[in-house]
Amino acid sequence: MKKSHVFEWNTKDFQKELLKWYDKYRRELPWRAPKGRKAHPYHVWLSEIMLQQTTVPAVKSYFEKFTELYPDIHHLAQAPEEDILKHWAGLGYYARARNLHKCAKIISEVYGGNFPKTEIDLKKLPGIGDYTASAIIAIAFNKEAVVVDGNVERIIARLARIREPLPKSKAIIKTIAASIYEDIGKKASDLPQSLMDLGSMVCTPKSPKCNICPISYFCEAKNHKDQEKYPVKAIKEAKPTRIGDVYWIETTKGEILIEKRSTNRMLGGMMALPGTDWDKNNAESMGSSDISLFKPDKKPSLIGEVRHSFTHFHLILNVHKARVPIKNLILKENQRLICIKDIDELGFPSLYKKVVKLAISAEDKDE
DNA sequence: AAAACGTGGCA
DNA sequence: TTGCCAAGTTT
């Protein structure tokens, strides 16, 4: 393998600077063991799953809620999936929560509650990929692993001034990462965490604070004063906008029609309000509720729209309200009625929380 | 291998 | 307001 220019400096010096900085400035995080203490594998795993593609502030309250509700992997394994999804609501990427539960069951029932101690075996578990497997090995077991997350990619892209855009540059970045992690030994747990803290506090995506960076000496981008240019990323497609309908169907007894989404759809397994299939490309298809089937006592009224952005499209949902005599309702298997007062405890994903908010404010207005 | 998969914060 | 971004995995 051809050596990159970043190999030319001494890896030991680089690691030493990073670890010295970490010793002084490391963050206290709910899932992180205090200095000198061992991390709890369950906490490491849970936090790593939660942190995928999101931020520390977004995760904190969820982590605390989960560790309180489910103090160990067996509690989590035994909980109904429905409860786990309810408590995950709002964190997004809901397949993560379903995989979290599947994984907990395997660890609890097959491994007797102990996480496997190799990357190979960890990667076989649902929801654990390259990054998470290496993070658990390093952080929970203090064993050597090349841990590469978005922070490490950004830091290396700047250190080595990688011109190749992500994600194509992942392979070369991984190679450089391997040299950074080389022979880390007893500090196997600290090094990846130092890089993540550095990425969070110093080598930030925007306006990196190179003046206080412990490894700026090694950084090519800093030396060229073009650190803001890295990491170079592939140009993204513009997001299309989809339009759909959602229904706030109230019975004459003041209950609301809700449903559970099937797991092969967006927001899979989550509670929802009935509507058209906005998550399908084909916007023509009628979804869970053809409103006319319910014979509302008067024409449904359009009360407004809700806008929401997903990773690959924008959504505008027209929100309709209808009052339906209870005898006209034929509930599907995944549907039920719920009192308005209980609707906040349901665990709607954010999209439907917005719809509920709009519907309730319209409620207050006209009735 | 490229696309799918959520959300909230910030410039 | 719009677009970008954050501790990736799965298919």
Short mmCIF file of N, CA and C (backbone and C1' of nucleotides) in Angstrom, two decimals, chain A residues 48 51 53 127 129 132 149 151 205, chain C residues 2-10:
data_model
loop_
_atom_site.label_atom_id
_atom_site.label_comp_id
_atom_site.label_asym_id
_atom_site.label_seq_id
_atom_site.Cartn_x
_atom_site.Cartn_y
_atom_site.Cartn_z
N GLU A 48 -24.55 4.58 20.89
CA GLU A 48 -24.06 4.58 19.51
C GLU A 48 -25.20 4.43 18.51
N LEU A 51 -27.06 7.71 18.41
CA LEU A 51 -26.31 8.83 17.86
C LEU A 51 -26.12 8.76 16.35
N GLN A 53 -26.29 9.39 12.80
CA GLN A 53 -26.86 10.44 11.96
C GLN A 53 -27.60 11.52 12.72
N GLY A 127 -28.61 -3.66 13.11
CA GLY A 127 -28.36 -2.26 13.44
C GLY A 127 -26.91 -1.94 13.73
N GLY A 129 -23.27 -1.85 12.21
CA GLY A 129 -22.48 -1.90 10.98
C GLY A 129 -21.00 -1.68 11.31
N THR A 132 -20.32 1.14 14.17
CA THR A 132 -20.78 0.82 15.52
C THR A 132 -20.02 -0.37 16.11
N ASP A 149 -16.03 7.52 12.02
CA ASP A 149 -17.37 8.10 11.88
C ASP A 149 -17.24 9.40 11.09
N ASN A 151 -17.02 12.42 12.12
CA ASN A 151 -16.00 13.30 12.68
C ASN A 151 -14.61 12.92 12.18
N PRO A 205 -17.66 21.23 11.45
CA PRO A 205 -17.95 21.32 10.02
C PRO A 205 -17.80 22.75 9.49
P DT C 2 -39.18 27.63 1.07
"O5'" DT C 2 -37.64 27.27 0.86
"C5'" DT C 2 -36.80 28.19 0.15
"C4'" DT C 2 -35.37 27.70 0.24
"C3'" DT C 2 -35.23 26.18 0.11
"O3'" DT C 2 -34.20 25.90 -0.82
"C1'" DT C 2 -34.18 26.92 2.10
P DG C 3 -33.89 24.45 -1.28
"O5'" DG C 3 -32.45 24.23 -0.62
"C5'" DG C 3 -31.48 25.27 -0.71
"C4'" DG C 3 -30.31 24.90 0.15
"C3'" DG C 3 -29.96 23.42 0.08
"O3'" DG C 3 -28.54 23.32 0.00
"C1'" DG C 3 -30.39 24.03 2.33
P DC C 4 -27.83 21.91 -0.07
"O5'" DC C 4 -27.07 21.88 1.32
"C5'" DC C 4 -26.40 23.06 1.76
"C4'" DC C 4 -25.89 22.81 3.15
"C3'" DC C 4 -25.33 21.40 3.34
"O3'" DC C 4 -24.07 21.49 3.97
"C1'" DC C 4 -27.00 21.86 4.96
P DC C 5 -23.15 20.21 4.04
"O5'" DC C 5 -23.30 19.82 5.56
"C5'" DC C 5 -23.25 20.83 6.57
"C4'" DC C 5 -23.80 20.26 7.84
"C3'" DC C 5 -23.39 18.80 8.05
"O3'" DC C 5 -22.49 18.73 9.14
"C1'" DC C 5 -25.70 19.18 8.56
P DA C 6 -21.59 17.44 9.34
"O5'" DA C 6 -22.24 16.78 10.64
"C5'" DA C 6 -22.46 17.56 11.80
"C4'" DA C 6 -23.08 16.66 12.84
"C3'" DA C 6 -22.67 15.19 12.68
"O3'" DA C 6 -21.67 14.89 13.65
"C1'" DA C 6 -25.08 15.43 12.77
P DA C 7 -20.34 14.15 13.15
"O5'" DA C 7 -20.61 12.63 13.42
"C5'" DA C 7 -20.42 12.11 14.74
"C4'" DA C 7 -20.72 10.64 14.64
"C3'" DA C 7 -22.21 10.35 14.44
"O3'" DA C 7 -22.30 9.16 13.67
"C1'" DA C 7 -21.45 9.37 16.43
P DG C 8 -22.66 9.29 12.15
"O5'" DG C 8 -23.26 7.83 12.03
"C5'" DG C 8 -22.43 6.76 11.56
"C4'" DG C 8 -23.31 5.56 11.59
"C3'" DG C 8 -22.70 4.33 10.94
"O3'" DG C 8 -23.12 3.20 11.69
"C1'" DG C 8 -24.58 5.06 9.69
P DT C 9 -22.84 1.69 11.12
"O5'" DT C 9 -24.26 1.27 10.54
"C5'" DT C 9 -25.41 1.33 11.39
"C4'" DT C 9 -26.58 0.68 10.70
"C3'" DT C 9 -26.26 -0.67 10.05
"O3'" DT C 9 -27.31 -1.56 10.38
"C1'" DT C 9 -27.12 0.82 8.42
P DT C 10 -27.35 -3.05 9.74
"O5'" DT C 10 -28.37 -2.87 8.53
"C5'" DT C 10 -29.63 -2.26 8.77
"C4'" DT C 10 -30.43 -2.22 7.49
"C3'" DT C 10 -30.42 -3.52 6.68
"O3'" DT C 10 -31.76 -3.80 6.32
"C1'" DT C 10 -29.78 -1.71 5.31
#
